[in-house]
Short mmCIF file of C-alpha atoms and ligand atoms in Angstrom, two decimals:
data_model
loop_
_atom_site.label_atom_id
_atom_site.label_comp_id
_atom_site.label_asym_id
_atom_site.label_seq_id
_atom_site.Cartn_x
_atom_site.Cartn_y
_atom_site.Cartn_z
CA UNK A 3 57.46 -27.08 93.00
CA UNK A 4 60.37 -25.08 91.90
CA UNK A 5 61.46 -21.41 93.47
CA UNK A 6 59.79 -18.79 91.54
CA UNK A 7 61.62 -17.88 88.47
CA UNK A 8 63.40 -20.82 87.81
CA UNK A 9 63.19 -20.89 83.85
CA UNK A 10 66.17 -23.09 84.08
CA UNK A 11 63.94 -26.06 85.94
CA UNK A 12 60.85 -25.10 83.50
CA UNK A 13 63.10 -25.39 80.55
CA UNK A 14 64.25 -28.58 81.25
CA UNK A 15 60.86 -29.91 82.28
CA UNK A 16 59.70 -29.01 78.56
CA UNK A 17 62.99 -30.93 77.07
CA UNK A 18 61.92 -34.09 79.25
CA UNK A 19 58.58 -34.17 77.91
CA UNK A 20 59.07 -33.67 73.89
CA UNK A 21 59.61 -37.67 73.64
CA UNK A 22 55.88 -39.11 73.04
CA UNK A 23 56.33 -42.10 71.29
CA UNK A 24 52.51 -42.48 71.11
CA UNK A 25 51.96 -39.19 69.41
CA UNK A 26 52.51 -38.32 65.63
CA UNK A 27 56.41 -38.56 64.59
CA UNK A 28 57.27 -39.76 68.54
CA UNK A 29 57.99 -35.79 69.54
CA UNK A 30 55.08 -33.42 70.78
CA UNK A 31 57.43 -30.72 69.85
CA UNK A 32 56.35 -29.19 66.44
CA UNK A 33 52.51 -29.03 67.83
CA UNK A 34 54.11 -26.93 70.65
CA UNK A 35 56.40 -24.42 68.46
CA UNK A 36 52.34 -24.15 66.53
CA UNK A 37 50.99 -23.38 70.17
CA UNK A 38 53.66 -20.61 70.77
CA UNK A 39 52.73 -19.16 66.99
CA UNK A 40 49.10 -18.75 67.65
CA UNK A 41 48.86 -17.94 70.75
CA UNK A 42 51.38 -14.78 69.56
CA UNK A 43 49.55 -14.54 65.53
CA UNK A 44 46.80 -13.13 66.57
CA UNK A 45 48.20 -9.81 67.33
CA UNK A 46 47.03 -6.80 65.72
CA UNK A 47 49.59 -3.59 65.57
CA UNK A 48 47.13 -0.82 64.62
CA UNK A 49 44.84 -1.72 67.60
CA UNK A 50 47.09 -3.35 69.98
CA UNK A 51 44.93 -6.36 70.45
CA UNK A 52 45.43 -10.16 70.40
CA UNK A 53 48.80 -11.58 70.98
CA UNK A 54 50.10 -14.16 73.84
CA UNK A 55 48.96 -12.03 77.05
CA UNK A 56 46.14 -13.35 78.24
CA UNK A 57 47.11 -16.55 77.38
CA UNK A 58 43.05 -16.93 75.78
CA UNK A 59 43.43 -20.25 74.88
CA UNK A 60 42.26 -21.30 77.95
CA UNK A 61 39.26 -19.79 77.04
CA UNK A 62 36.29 -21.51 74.21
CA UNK A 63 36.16 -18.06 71.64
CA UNK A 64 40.19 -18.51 70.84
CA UNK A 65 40.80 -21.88 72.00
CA UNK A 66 37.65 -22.99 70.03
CA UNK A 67 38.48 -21.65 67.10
CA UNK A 68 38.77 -24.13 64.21
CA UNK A 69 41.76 -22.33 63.42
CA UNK A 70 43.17 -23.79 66.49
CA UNK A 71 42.16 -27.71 66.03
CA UNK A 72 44.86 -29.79 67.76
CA UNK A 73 46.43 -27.20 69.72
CA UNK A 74 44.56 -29.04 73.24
CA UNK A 75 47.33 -31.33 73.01
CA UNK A 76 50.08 -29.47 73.25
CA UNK A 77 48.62 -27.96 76.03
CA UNK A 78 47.66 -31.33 77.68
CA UNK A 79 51.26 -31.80 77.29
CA UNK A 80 52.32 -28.61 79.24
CA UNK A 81 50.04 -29.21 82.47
CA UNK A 82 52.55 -31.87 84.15
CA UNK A 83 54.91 -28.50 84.09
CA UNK A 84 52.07 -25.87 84.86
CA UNK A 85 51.63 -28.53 87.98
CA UNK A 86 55.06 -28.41 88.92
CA UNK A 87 55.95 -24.98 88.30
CA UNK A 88 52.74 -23.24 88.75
CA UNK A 89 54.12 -19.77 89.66
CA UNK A 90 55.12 -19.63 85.38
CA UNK A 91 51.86 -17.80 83.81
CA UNK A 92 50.10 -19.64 80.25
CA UNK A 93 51.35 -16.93 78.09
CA UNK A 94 55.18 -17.57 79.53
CA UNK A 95 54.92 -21.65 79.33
CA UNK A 96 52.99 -21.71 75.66
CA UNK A 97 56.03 -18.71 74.30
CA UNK A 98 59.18 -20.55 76.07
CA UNK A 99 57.96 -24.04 75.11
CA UNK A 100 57.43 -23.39 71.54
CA UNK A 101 61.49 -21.76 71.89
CA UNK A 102 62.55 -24.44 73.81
CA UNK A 103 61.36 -27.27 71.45
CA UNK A 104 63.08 -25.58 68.56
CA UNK A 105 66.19 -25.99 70.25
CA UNK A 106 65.81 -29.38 71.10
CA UNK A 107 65.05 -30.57 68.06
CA UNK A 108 68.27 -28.88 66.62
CA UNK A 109 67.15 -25.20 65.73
CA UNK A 110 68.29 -22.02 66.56
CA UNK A 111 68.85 -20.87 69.74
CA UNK A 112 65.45 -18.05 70.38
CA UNK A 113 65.75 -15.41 72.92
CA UNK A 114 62.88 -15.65 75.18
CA UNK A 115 61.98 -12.93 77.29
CA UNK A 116 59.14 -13.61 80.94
CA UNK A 117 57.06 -11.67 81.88
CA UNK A 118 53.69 -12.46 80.12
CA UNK A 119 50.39 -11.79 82.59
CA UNK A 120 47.70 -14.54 82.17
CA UNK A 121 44.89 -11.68 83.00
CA UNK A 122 42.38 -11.36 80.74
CA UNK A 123 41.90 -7.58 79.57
CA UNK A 124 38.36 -7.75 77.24
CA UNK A 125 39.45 -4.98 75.95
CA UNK A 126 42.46 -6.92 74.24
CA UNK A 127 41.01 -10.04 73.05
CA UNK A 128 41.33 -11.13 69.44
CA UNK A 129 38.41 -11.85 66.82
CA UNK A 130 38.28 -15.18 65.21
CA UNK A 131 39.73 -14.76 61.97
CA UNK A 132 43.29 -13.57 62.64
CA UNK A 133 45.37 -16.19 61.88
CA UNK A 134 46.44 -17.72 58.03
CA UNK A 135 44.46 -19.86 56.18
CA UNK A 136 46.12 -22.09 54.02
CA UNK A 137 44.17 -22.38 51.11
CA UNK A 138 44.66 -18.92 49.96
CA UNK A 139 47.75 -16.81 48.58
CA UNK A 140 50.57 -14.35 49.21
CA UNK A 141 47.53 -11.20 49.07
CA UNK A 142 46.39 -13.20 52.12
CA UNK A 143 49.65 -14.06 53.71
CA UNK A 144 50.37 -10.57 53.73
CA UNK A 145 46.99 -9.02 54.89
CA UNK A 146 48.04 -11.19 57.86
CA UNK A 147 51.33 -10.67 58.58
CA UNK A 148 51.58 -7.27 57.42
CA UNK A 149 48.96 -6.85 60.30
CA UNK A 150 51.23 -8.00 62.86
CA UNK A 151 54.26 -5.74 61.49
CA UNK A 152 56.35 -8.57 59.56
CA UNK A 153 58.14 -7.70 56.46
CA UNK A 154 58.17 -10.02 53.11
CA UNK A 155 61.75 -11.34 54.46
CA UNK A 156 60.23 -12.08 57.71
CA UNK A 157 57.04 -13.93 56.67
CA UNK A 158 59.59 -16.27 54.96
CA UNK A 159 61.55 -17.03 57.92
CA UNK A 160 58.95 -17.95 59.83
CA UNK A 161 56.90 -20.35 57.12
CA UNK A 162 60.32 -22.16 57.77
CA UNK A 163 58.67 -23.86 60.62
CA UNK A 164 56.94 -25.93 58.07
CA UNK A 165 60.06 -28.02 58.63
CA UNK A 166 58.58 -29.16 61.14
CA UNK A 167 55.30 -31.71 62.22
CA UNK A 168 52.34 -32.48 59.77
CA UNK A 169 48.53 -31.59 58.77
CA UNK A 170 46.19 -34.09 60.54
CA UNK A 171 42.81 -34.52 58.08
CA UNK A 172 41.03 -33.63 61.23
CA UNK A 173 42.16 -30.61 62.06
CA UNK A 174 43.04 -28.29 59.72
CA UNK A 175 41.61 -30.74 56.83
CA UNK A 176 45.09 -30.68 54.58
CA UNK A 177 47.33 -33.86 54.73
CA UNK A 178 50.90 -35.11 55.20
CA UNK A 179 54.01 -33.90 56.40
CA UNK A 180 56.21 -31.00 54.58
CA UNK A 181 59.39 -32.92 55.21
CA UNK A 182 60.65 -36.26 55.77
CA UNK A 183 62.17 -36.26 59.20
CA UNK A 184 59.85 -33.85 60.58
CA UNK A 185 60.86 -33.28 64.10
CA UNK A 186 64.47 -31.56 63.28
CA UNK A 187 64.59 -28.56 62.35
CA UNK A 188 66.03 -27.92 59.42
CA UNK A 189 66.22 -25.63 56.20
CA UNK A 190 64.52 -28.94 54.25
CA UNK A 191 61.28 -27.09 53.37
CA UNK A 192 63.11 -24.16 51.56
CA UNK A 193 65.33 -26.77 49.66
CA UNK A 194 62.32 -29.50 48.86
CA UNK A 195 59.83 -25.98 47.41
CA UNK A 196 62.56 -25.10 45.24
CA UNK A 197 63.89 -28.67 44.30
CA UNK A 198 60.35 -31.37 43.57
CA UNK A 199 57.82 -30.94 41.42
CA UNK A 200 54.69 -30.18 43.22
CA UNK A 201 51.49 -31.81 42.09
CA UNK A 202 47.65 -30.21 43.13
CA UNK A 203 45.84 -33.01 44.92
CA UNK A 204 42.11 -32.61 45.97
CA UNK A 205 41.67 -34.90 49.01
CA UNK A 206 38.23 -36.98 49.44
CA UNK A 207 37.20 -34.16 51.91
CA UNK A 208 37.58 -32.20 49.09
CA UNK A 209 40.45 -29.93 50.36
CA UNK A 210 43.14 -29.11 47.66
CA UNK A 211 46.76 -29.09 48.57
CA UNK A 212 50.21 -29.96 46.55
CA UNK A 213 51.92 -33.25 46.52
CA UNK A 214 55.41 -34.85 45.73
CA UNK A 215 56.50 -38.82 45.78
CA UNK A 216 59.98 -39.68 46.54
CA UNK A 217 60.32 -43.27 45.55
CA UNK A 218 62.57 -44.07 48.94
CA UNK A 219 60.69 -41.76 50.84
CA UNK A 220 57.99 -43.22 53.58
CA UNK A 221 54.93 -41.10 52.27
CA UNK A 222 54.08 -38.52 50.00
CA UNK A 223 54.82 -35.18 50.93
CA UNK A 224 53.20 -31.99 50.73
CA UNK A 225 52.75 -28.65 50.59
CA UNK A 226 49.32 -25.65 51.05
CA UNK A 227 48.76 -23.41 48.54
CA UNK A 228 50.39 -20.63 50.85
CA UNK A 229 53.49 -22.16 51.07
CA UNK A 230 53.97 -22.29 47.30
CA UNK A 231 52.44 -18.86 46.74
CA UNK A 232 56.10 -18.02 48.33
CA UNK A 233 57.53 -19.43 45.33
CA UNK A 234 55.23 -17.87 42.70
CA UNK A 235 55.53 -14.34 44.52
CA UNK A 236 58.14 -12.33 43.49
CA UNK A 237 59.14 -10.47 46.65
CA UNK A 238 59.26 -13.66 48.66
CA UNK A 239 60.95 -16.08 46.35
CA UNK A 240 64.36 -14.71 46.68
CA UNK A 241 64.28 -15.28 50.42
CA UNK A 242 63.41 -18.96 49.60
CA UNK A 243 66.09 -19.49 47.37
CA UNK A 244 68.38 -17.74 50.05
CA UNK A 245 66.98 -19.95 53.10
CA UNK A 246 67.37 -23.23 50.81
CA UNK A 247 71.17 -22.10 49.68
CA UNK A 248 71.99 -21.01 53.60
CA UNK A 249 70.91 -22.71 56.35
CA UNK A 250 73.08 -20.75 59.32
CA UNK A 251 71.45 -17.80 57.41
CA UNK A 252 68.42 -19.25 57.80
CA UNK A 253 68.38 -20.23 61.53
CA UNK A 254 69.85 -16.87 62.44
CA UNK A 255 66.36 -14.88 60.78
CA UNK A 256 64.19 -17.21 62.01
CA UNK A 257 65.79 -17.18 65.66
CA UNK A 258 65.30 -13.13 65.79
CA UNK A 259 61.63 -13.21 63.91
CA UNK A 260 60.13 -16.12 66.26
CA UNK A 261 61.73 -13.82 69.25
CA UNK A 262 59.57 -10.36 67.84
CA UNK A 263 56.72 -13.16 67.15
CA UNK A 264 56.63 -13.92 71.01
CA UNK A 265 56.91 -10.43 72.20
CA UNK A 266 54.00 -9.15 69.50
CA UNK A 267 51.97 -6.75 72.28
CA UNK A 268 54.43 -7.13 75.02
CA UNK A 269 55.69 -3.96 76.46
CA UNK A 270 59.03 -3.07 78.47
CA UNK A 271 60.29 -0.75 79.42
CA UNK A 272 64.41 -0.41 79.48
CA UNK A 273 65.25 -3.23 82.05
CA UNK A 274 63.35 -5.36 80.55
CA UNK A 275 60.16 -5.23 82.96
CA UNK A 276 56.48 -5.87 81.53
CA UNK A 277 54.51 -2.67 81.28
CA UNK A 278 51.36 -4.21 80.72
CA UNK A 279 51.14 -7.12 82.98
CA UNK A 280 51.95 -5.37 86.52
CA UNK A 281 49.53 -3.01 85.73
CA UNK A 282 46.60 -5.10 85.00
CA UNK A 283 47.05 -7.32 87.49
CA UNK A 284 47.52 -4.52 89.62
CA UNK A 285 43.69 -3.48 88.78
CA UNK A 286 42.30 -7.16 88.59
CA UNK A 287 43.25 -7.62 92.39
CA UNK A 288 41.49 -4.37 93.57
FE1 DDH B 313 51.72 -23.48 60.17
N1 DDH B 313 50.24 -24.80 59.68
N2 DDH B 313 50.88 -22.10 58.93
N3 DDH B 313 53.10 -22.14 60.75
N4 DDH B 313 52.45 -24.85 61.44
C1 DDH B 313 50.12 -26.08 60.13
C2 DDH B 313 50.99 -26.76 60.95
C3 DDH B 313 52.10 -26.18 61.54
C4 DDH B 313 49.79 -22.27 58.13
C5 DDH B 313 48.93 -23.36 58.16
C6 DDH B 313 49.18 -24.53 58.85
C7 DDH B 313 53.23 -20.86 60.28
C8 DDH B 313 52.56 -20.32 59.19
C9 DDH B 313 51.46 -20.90 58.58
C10 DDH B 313 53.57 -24.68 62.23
C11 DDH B 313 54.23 -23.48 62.47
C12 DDH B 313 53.99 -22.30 61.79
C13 DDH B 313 48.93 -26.66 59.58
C14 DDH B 313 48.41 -28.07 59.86
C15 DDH B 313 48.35 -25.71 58.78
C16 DDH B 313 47.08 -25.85 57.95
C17 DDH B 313 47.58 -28.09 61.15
C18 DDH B 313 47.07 -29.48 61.44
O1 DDH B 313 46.32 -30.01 60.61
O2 DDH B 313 47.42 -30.03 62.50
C19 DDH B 313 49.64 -21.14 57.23
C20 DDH B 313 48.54 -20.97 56.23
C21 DDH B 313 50.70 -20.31 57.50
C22 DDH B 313 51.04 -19.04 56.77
O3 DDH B 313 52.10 -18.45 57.07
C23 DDH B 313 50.40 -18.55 55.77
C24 DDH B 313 54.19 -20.14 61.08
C25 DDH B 313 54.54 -18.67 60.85
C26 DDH B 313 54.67 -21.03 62.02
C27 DDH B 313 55.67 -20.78 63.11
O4 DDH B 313 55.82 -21.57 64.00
C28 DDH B 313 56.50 -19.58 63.11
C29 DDH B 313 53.96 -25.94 62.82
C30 DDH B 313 55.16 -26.19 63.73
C31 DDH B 313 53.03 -26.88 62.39
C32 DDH B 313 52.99 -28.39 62.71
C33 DDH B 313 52.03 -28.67 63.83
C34 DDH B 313 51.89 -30.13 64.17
O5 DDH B 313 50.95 -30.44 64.91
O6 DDH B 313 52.68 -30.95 63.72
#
C-alpha cells in the first residue's frame, strides 16, 4: 500500500504491467488508452452527463455495453494496482493509465489531472449509444464528437490512436490491426490512410471494413469506414495530411485533446480542486 496520493508509485505500477506477452501484440497498453477513451466518450456537454466520474464501468448498463467488448481486460489488468494502491478512485486509475501507456509506448507526454470521485450520481449516468460506431461516416463522427465539444481538428487528433492495438472479430466484429508495429505510438495511421490503397472487404460475419497487403508486411492491414470517411471529408482531410507530414505536430494536438478528453465533465475550480466529487461524496456519506 502506498501513502495516499502517490501518483508517482501508481504510475510506475501501470509501466510495470504493460508487458503481457500472452496478450495480443505482447503490451496490454493500447486496450488501456481504449479504456481511458470510453470511460471519458460518453460525455454529453448540453446535459452534463456521462464522462469518467463515476467510473460506471464497474457497473453491467455501461460496462455491458457491446460498445465496450474487451474493455474487462484492461481492467483485469488494473486490479493488481487498485490492490496496491486502493486509496486511487476507478475514474483516476482508468484516465492516468490510458496517459501513462501512451507514454510508454513512445507518445506524447498527456497532462493528467486527480481528482475523479468513483460515486455514482443517477442523475449523471450515460445512455447506451454514446460512443462511435465504426461502420458509419463523418455525419456520425461528428454527431458524436460534436456532442462532447471537439472540433473537426480535434476529432482527427484523437482517431490518431488508431496507431495503436487491433479489432478482435469478437468484440467489435471488424478485423486486423491499423498499423504494423502496433504498440508505439506513432503518426503511422495518418501516413498509411494517405499513402495504400484501401480495398472494402466484407468479413464471413458479414462486417465490411477496408484492407491493404504489404508484401513484407506480417498481415493485412486495415482500416473502418470512419477512419477513411476522414479522408473523403473535406474539413478533416487537411488535418490528416498535416498529422502524416508532422509528427511533433501531431503528438503535441493529440497530447492537449486526450488531456480535455479525460477532464470531459470534470469541474475545478482555480487550484485545481474537483467541484463535483467533494460534493457528492459529501452527500453519499450522510
Ligand atoms: Fe477506437 N476503435 N474508435 N479510438 N480504439 C477500436 C479500437 C481502438 C472507433 C472504433 C474502434 C477512437 C475513435 C474511434 C482506440 C482508441 C480510440 C475498435 C476495435 C473499434 C471498432 C475494438 C475491438 O474489436 O477490440 C471509432 C468508430 C472511432 C471514431 O472516432 C469514430 C479514439 C478517439 C480513441 C482514443 O484513444 C482517443 C484504441 C487504442 C483501440 C485499440 C484497442 C485494442 O484493444 O487494441
Amino acid at each position: 500500500m502506498s501513502k495516499s496520493g502517490d501518483y508517482a508509485a501508481v504510475r510506475k505500477d501501470i509501466a510495470a504491467l504493460l508487458k503481457q506477452p500472452e496478450y495480443d501484440d505482447g503490451s496490454a497498453g493500447p486496450v488501456l488508452v481504449r479504456l481511458a477513451w470510453h470511460s471519458s466518450g460518453t460525455y454529453d456537454h448540453d446535459t452534463d452527463t456521462g464522462g469518467s466520474n463515476g467510473a460506471g464501468m464497474r457497473y453491467e448498463t455501461e460496462g455491458g455495453d457491446p460498445a465496450n467488448a474487451g474493455l474487462q481486460h484492461a481492467r483485469v489488468f488494473l486490479e493488481s494496482v487498485k490492490a496496491k494502491h486502493s486509496w486511487i478512485t476507478y475514474a483516476d486509475l482508468w484516465t492516468l493509465a490510458g496517459v501513462v501507456a501512451v507514454k510508454e509506448m513512445d507518445g506524447p507526454e498527456i497532462k493528467w489531472k486527480a481528482g475523479r470521485t468513483d460515486y455514482v450520481d443517477d442523475s449523471k449516468l450515460p445512455p447506451r449509444g454514446r460512443l462511435p460506431d465504426g461502420a458509419q461516416g463523418a455525419d456520425h463522427i461528428r454527431f458524436i464528437f460534436y456532442r462532447m465539444g471537439f472540433s473537426d481538428q480535434e476529432i482527427v487528433a484523437l482517431s490518431g490512436a488508431h496507431n495503436l492495438g487491433r479489432c478482435h472479430s469478437d468484440r467489435s466484429g471488424f478485423h486486423g490491426a491499423w498499423v504494423n508495429n502496433p504498440t508505439r505510438f506513432s503518426n503511422t495511421y495518418f501516413r498509411l490512410m494517405l499513402s495504400r490503397s484501401w480495398k472494402e472487404k466484407v468479413l464471413d460475419n458479414g462486417v465490411r471494413q477496408f484492407v491493404h497487403y504489404d508484401e513484407d508486411a506480417e498481415e493485412e492491414l486495415m482500416m473502418l469506414p470512419t477512419d477513411l470517411a476522414l479522408l473523403s471529408d473535406p474539413s478533416f482531410r487537411p488535418w490528416v495530411e498535416l498529422y502524416a507530414n508532422d509528427k511533433e505536430r501531431f503528438f503535441a494536438d493529440f497530447a492537449r485533446v486526450f488531456a480535455k478528453l479525460v477532464e470531459l465533465g470534470i469541474e475545478r475550480d482555480a487550484t485545481g480542486k474537483v467541484l463535483n466529487a467533494d460534493n457528492m461524496l459529501g452527500g453519499y456519506h450522510s
